[in-house]
Coordinates of C-alpha atoms and ligand atoms in Angstrom, one line a residue:
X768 CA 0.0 0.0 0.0
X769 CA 1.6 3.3 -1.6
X770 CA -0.1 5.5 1.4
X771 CA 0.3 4.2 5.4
X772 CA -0.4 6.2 8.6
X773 CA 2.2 8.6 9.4
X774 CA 5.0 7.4 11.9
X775 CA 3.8 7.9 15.4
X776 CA 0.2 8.0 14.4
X777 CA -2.7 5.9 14.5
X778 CA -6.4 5.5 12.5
X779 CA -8.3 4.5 16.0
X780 CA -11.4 2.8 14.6
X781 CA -11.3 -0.4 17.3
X782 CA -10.3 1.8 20.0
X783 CA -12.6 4.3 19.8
X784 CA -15.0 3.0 21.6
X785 CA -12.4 3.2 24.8
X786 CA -11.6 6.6 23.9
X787 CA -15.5 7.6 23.8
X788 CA -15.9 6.0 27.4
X789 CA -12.3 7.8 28.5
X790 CA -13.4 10.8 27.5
X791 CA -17.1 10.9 28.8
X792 CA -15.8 9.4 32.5
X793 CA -13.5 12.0 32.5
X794 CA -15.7 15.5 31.3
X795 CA -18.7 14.1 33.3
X796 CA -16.6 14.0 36.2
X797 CA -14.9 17.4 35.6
X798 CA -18.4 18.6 34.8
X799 CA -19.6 17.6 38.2
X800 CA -16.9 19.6 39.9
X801 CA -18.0 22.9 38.4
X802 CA -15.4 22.7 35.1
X803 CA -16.7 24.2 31.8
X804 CA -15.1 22.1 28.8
X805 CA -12.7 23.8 26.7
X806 CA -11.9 22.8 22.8
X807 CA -9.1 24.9 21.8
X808 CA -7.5 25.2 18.4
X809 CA -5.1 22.6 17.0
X810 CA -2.8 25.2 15.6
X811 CA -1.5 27.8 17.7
X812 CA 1.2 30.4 17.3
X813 CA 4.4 29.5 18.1
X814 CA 5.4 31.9 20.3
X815 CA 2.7 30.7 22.8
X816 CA 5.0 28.1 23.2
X817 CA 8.5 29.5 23.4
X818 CA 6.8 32.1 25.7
X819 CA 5.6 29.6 28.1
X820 CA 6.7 26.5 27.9
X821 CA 10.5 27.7 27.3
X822 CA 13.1 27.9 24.3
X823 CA 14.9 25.0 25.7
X824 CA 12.6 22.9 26.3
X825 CA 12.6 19.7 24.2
X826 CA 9.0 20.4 23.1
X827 CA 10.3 24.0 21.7
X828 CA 14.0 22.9 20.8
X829 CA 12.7 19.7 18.8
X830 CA 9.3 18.2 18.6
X831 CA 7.1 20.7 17.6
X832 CA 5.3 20.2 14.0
X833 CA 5.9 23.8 12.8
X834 CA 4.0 25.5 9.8
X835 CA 4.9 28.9 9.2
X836 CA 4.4 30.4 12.5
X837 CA 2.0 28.3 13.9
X838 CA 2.0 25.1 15.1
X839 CA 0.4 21.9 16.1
X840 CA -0.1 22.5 19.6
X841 CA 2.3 20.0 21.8
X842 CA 0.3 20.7 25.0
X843 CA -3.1 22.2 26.2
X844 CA -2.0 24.3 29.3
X845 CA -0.5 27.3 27.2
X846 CA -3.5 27.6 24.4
X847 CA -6.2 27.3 27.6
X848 CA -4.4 30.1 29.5
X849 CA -4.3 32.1 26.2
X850 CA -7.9 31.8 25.7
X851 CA -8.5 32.5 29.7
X852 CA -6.9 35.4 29.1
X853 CA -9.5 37.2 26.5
X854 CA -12.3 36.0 28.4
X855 CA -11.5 38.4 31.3
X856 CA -12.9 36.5 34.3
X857 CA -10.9 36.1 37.4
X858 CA -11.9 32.8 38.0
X859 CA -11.9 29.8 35.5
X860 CA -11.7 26.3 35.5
X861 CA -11.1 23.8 32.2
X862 CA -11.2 20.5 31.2
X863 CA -10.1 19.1 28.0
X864 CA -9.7 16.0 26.3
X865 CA -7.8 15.8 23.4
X866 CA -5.2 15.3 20.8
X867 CA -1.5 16.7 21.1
X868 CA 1.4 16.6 19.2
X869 CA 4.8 16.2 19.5
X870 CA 7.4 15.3 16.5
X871 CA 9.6 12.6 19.5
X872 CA 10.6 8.7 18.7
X873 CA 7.9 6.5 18.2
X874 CA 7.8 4.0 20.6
X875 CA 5.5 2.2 23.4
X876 CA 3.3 4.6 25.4
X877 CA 5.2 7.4 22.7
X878 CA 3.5 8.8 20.0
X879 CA 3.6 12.0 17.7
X880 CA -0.1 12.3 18.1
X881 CA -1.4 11.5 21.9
X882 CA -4.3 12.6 23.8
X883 CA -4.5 14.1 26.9
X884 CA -7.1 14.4 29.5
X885 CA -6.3 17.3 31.5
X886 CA -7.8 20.3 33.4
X887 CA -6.4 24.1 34.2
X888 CA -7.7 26.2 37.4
X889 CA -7.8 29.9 37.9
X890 CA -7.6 30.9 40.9
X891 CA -5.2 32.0 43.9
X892 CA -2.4 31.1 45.5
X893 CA -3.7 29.5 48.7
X894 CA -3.6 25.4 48.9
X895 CA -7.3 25.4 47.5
X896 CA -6.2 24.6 43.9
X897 CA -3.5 21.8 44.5
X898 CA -5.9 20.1 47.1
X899 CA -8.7 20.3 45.1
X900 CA -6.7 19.5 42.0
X901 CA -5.2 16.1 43.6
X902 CA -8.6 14.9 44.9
X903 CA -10.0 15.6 41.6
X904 CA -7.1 13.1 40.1
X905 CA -8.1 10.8 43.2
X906 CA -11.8 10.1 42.2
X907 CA -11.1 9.9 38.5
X908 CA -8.7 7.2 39.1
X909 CA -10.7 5.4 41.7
X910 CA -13.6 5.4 39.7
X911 CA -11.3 4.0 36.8
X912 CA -10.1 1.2 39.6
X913 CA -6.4 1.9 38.8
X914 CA -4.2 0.9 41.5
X915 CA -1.0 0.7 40.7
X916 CA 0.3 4.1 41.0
X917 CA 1.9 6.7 43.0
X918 CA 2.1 10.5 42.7
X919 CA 5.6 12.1 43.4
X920 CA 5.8 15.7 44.3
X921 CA 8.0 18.4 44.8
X922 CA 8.5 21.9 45.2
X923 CA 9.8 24.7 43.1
X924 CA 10.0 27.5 44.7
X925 CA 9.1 30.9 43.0
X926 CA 11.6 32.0 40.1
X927 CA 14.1 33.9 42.7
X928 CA 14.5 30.9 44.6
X929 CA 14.6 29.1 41.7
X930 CA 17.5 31.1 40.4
X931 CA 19.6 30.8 43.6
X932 CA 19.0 26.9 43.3
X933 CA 19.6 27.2 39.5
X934 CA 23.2 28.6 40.9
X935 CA 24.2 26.1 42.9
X936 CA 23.1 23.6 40.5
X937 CA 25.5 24.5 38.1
X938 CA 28.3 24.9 40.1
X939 CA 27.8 21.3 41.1
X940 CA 27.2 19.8 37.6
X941 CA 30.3 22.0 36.7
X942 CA 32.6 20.2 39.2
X943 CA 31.6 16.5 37.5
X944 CA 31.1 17.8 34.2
X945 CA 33.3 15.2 32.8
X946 CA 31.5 11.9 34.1
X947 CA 28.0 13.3 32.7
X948 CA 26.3 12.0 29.7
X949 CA 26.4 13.4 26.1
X950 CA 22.8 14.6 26.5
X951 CA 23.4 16.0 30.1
X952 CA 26.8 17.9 29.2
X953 CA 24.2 19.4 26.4
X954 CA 21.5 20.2 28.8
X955 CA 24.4 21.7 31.3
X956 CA 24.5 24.7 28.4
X957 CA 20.8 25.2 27.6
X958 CA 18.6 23.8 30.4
X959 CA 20.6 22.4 33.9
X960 CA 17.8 22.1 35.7
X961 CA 16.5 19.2 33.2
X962 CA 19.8 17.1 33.9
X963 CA 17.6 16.2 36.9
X964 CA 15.5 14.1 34.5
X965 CA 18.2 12.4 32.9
X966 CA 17.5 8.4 32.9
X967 CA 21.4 7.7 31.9
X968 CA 22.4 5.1 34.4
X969 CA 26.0 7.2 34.5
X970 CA 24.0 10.2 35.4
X971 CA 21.9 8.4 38.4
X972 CA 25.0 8.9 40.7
X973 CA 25.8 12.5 40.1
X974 CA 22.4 13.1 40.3
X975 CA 21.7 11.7 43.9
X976 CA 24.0 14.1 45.0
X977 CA 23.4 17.1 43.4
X978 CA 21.6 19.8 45.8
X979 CA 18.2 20.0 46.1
X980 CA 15.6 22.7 45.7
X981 CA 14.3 22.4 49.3
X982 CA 17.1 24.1 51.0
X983 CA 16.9 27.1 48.7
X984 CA 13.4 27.8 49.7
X985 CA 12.5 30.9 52.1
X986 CA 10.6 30.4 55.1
X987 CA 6.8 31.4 53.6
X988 CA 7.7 28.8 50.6
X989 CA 8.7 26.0 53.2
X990 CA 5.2 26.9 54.8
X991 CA 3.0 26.8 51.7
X992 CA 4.8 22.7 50.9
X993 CA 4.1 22.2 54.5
X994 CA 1.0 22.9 54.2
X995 CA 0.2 21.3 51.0
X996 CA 1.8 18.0 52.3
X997 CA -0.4 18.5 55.7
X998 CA -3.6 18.9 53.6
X999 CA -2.5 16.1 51.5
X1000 CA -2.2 13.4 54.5
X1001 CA -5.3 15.0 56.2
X1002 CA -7.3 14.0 53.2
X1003 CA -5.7 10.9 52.3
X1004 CA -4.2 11.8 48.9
X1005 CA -0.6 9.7 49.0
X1006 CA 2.0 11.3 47.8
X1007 CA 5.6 10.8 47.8
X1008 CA 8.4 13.5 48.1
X1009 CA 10.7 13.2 44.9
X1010 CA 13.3 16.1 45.3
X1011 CA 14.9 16.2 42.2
X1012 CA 11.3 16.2 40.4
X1013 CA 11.4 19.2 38.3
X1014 CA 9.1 18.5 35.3
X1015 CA 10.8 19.3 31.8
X1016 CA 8.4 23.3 31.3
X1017 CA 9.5 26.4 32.6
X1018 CA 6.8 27.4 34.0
X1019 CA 5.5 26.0 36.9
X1020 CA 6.3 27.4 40.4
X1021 CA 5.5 25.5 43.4
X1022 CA 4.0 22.5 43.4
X1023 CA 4.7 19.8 40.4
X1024 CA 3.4 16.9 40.8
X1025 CA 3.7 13.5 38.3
X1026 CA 1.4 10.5 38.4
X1027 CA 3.8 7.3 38.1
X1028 CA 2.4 3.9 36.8
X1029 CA 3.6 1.3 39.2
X1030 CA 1.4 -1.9 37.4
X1031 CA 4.8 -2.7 35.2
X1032 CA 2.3 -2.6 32.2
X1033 CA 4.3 0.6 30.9
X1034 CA 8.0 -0.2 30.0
X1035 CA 10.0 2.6 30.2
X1036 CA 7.2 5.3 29.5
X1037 CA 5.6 5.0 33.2
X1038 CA 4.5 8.6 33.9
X1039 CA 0.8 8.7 33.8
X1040 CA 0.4 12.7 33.8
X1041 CA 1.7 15.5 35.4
X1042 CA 1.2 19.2 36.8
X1043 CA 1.5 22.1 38.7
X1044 CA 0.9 25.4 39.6
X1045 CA 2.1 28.2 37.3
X1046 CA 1.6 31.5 39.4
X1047 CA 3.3 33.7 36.6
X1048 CA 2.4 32.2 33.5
X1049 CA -1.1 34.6 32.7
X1050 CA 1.7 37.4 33.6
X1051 CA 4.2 36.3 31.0
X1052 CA 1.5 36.2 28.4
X1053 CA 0.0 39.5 28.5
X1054 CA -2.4 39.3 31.2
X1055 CA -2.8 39.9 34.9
X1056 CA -1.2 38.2 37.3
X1057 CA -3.8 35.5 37.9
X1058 CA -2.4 32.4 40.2
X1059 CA -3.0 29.2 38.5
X1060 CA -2.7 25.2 38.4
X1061 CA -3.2 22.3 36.5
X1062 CA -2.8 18.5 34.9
X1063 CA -2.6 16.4 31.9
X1064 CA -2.7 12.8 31.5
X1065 CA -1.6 10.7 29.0
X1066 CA -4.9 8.8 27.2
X1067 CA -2.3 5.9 25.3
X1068 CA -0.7 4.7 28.9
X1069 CA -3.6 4.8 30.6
X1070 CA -5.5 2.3 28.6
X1071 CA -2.1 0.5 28.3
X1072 CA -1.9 0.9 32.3
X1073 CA -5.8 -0.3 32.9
X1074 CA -4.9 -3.0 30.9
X1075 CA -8.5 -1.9 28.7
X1076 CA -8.8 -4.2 25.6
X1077 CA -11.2 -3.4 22.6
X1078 CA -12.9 -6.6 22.7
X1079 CA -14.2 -5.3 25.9
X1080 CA -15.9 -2.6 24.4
X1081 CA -17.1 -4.5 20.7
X1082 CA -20.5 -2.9 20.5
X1083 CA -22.8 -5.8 21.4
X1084 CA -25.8 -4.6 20.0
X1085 CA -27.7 -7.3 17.8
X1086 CA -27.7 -6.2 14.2
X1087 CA -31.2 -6.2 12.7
X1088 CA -31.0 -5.9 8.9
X1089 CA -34.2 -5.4 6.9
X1090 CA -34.7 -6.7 3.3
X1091 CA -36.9 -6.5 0.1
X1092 CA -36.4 -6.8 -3.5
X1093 CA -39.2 -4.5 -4.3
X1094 CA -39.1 -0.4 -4.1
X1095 CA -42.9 0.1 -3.2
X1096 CA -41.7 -1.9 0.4
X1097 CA -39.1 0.4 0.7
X1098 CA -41.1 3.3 2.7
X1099 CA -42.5 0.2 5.5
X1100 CA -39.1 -0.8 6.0
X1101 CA -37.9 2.7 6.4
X1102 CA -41.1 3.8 8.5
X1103 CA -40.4 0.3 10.6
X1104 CA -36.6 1.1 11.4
X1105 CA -37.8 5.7 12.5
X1106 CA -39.7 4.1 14.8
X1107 CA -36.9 2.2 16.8
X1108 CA -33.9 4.6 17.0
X1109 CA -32.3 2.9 19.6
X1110 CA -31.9 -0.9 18.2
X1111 CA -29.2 -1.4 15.5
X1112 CA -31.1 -1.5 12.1
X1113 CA -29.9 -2.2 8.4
X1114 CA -31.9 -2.1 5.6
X1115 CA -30.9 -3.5 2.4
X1116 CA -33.6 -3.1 -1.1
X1117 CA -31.4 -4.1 -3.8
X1118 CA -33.3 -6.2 -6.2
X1119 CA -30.4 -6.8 -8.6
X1120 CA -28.8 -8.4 -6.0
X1121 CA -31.2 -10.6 -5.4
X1122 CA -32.1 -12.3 -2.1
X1123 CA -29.2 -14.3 -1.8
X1124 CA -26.7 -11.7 -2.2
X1125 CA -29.1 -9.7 0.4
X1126 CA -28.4 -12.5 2.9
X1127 CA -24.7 -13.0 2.2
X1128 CA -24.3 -9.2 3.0
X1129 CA -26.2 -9.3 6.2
X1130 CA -24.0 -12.1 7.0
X1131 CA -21.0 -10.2 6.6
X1132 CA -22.1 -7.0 8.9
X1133 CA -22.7 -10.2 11.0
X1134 CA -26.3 -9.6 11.7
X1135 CA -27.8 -11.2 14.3
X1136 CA -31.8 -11.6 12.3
X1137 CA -32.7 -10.9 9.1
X1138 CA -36.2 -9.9 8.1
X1139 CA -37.3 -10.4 4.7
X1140 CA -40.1 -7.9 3.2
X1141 CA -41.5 -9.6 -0.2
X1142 CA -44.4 -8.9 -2.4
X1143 CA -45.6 -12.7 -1.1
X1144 CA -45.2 -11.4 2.6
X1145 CA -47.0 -8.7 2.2
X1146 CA -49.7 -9.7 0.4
X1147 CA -50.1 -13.0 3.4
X1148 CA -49.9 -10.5 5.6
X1149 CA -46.7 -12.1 7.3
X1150 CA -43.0 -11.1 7.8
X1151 CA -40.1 -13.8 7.8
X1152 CA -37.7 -13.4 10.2
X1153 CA -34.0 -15.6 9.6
X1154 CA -32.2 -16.1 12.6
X1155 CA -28.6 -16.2 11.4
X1156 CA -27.0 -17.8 14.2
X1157 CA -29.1 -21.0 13.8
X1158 CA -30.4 -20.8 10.2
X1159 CA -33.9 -20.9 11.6
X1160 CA -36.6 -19.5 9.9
X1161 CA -39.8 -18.1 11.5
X1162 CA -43.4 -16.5 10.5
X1163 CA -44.5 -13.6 12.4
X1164 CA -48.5 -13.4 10.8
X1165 CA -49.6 -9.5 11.0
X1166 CA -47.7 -6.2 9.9
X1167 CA -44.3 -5.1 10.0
X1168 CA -45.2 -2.8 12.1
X1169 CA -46.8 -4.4 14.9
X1170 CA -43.4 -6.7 14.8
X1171 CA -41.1 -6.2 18.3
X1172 CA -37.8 -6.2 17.0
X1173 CA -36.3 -6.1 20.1
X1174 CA -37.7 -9.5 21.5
X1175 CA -37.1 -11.4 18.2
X1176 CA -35.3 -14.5 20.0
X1177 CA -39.0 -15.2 21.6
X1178 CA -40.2 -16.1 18.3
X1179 CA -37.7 -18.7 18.3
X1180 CA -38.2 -20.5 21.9
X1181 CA -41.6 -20.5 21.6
Ligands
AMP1258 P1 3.8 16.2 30.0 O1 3.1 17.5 30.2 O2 4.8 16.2 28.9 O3 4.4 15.6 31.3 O4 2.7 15.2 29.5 C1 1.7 14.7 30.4 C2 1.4 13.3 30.1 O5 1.0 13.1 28.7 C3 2.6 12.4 30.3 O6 2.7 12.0 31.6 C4 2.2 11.2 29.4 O7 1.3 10.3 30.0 C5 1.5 11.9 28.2 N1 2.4 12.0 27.1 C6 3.3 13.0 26.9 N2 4.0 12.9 25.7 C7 3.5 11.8 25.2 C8 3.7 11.1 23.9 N3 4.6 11.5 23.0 N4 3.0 10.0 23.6 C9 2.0 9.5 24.5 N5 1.8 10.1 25.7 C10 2.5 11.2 26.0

């Protein structure tokens, strides 16, 4: 075949169904907790991106799909704020599900396009929005029955403290510059703090050593993570303290937070979704200062991590297809089929094909009865009904109409 799927891609057609359930769990949910649902556009400026999410960045530096200036949009968190921002409210709360993309290596749980379920807050800078945030993460996964996690967290500090870590960062990476990786000694240059995420077993070492962002926090920072973490164990939300977590965007502040898949089911792709609050981001991008916080999740490891298969969601539904070989029928089998929108119906008038054909087609959409709508039928005032998982035949005597087609198995065992 000259034309395949693009690398990193996929045509879901099976898997739909367990994106449709995904994604209605997930906005009913939101919906439920006072969230409006946000579609923003695919294509966004690019700018957005090197505004926010930072020029060295990997998104930024190398996977974005760029056309002119715009481009497909590699996350959700910049485009919502952007369209926060024109809507002038103070408060605001989103929640999105859908398609990202990022030009990375194809490989398990990686893909160029991805969806995300995710959801930004507006709000201030009091524990409110984490708290609210995690336990919101809490009931979606326990209503999804996934166990096997655990959420890591950390904290950031504002950009000042930040900077003063940033410091001492460097001068430590700079003292074993020569036993880091390729792609560290790189990152050393454009982005230190992301040597943190390095997964280069020669890096591991250096990095459980380096100094950590907790002891370049002020005193009102050290009380805000207090507080967070005292929340978080009033309320039975589990987290772990990762120190070196620092999430690969520039702008969060404070909290960051990643959901890790501990079921195995993953590989090497085990982060589930991530976030954080961004206090400065509506700032950076025109607006006023407006505190904020947020998550995505990635769609592709969570159905790999729930371990969801299609065939549990094959659309069940017994086929019913209608036939007749003559065009004066047609309107009774059309009429017949308005007046049940809810069961699965099929109707085939194609009197070329002839009534063989008809029933080697229904066979093939894998009907579950056929009902055949002759001139001799009618006229006997009688319907045949084929059921096509025995090959028995059966005469329902009166109209069409009066037939139930959602009972037809009774005609059969009686
Ligand atoms: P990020 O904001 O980059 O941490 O992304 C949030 C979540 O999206 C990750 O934890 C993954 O679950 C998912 N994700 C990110 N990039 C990809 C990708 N290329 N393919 C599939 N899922 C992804």
């Amino acid at each position: 075949m000259k034309y395949v799927v693009a690398p990193g891609m996929k045509d879901l057609i099976k898997e739909s169904p367990i994106y449709r359930k995904l994604e209605t769990d997930f906005i009913n949910l939101c919906l439920l907790n006072n969230f409006q649902e946000i579609r923003t556009p695919i294509l966004e400026s690019r700018d957005l991106f090197v505004r926010s999410v930072g020029e060295a960045s990997d998104i930024v530096e190398k996977e974005m799909f760029t056309c002119d200036d715009l481009v497909l949009r590699p996350e959700n968190t910049a485009p919502i704020v952007r369209a926060f921002l024109t809507q002038n409210l103070e408060n605001g709360r989103y929640c999105y599900f859908a398609p990202q993309f990022r030009k990375e290596r194809p490989q398990k749980g990686r893909f160029r396009q991805f969806y995300q379920y995710g959801f930004e807050m507006f709000g201030d800078n009091s524990p409110q929005l984490e708290i609210e945030g995690l336990l919101l993460i809490k009931s979606l996964y326990t209503q999804w029955k996934l166990s096997d996690f655990k959420i890591e967290v950390n904290y950031l500090g504002n950009f000042e403290e930040r900077a003063k870590y940033l410091e001492a960062l460097k001068d430590y990476f700079k003292s074993v510059y020569e036993s880091l990786s390729e792609t560290s000694k790189k990152r050393y240059e454009s982005n230190t703090l992301r040597i943190l995420d390095s997964k280069e077993l020669c890096d591991q070492m250096l990095i459980a050593n380096a100094p950590v962002i907790n002891d370049y926090l002020t005193e009102e920072s050290l009380n805000k993570w207090n507080k967070i973490l005292n929340l978080c164990s009033l309320l039975e939300i589990k987290v772990e303290v990762n120190p070196r977590l620092v999430r690969g965007l520039d702008y969060y502040t404070g909290l960051v937070f990643e959901v890790i898949d501990t079921s195995g089911n993953l590989g090497s792709q085990k982060a589930l979704g991530g976030g954080g609050r961004y206090d400065q981001l509506c700032a950076d991008l025109g607006g006023k200062s407006i505190p904020a916080f947020g998550f995505a999740g990635g769609v592709e490891r969570l159905i790999l991590a729930l371990n969801l298969n299609e065939e549990k969601f094959i659309d069940r539904q017994p086929l019913v297809c209608l036939i007749t070989n003559k065009p004066e029928i047609l309107p009774l089998l059309v009429n017949k089929k308005n007046l049940e929108p809810k069961l699965k119906i099929d109707i085939c008038f194609s009197p070329e094909m002839g009534f063989k054909k008809m029933f080697k087609r229904a066979d093939r959409l894998q009907a579950r009865f056929v009902i055949i709508l002759a001139e001799d039928e009618l006229s006997k005032n009688q319907v045949k009904i084929k059921d096509m998982t025995s090959g028995n035949e059966a005469t329902f005597k009166g109209a069409l109409s009066d037939l139930d087609l959602s009972s037809l198995e009774t005609l059969f065992t009686s």
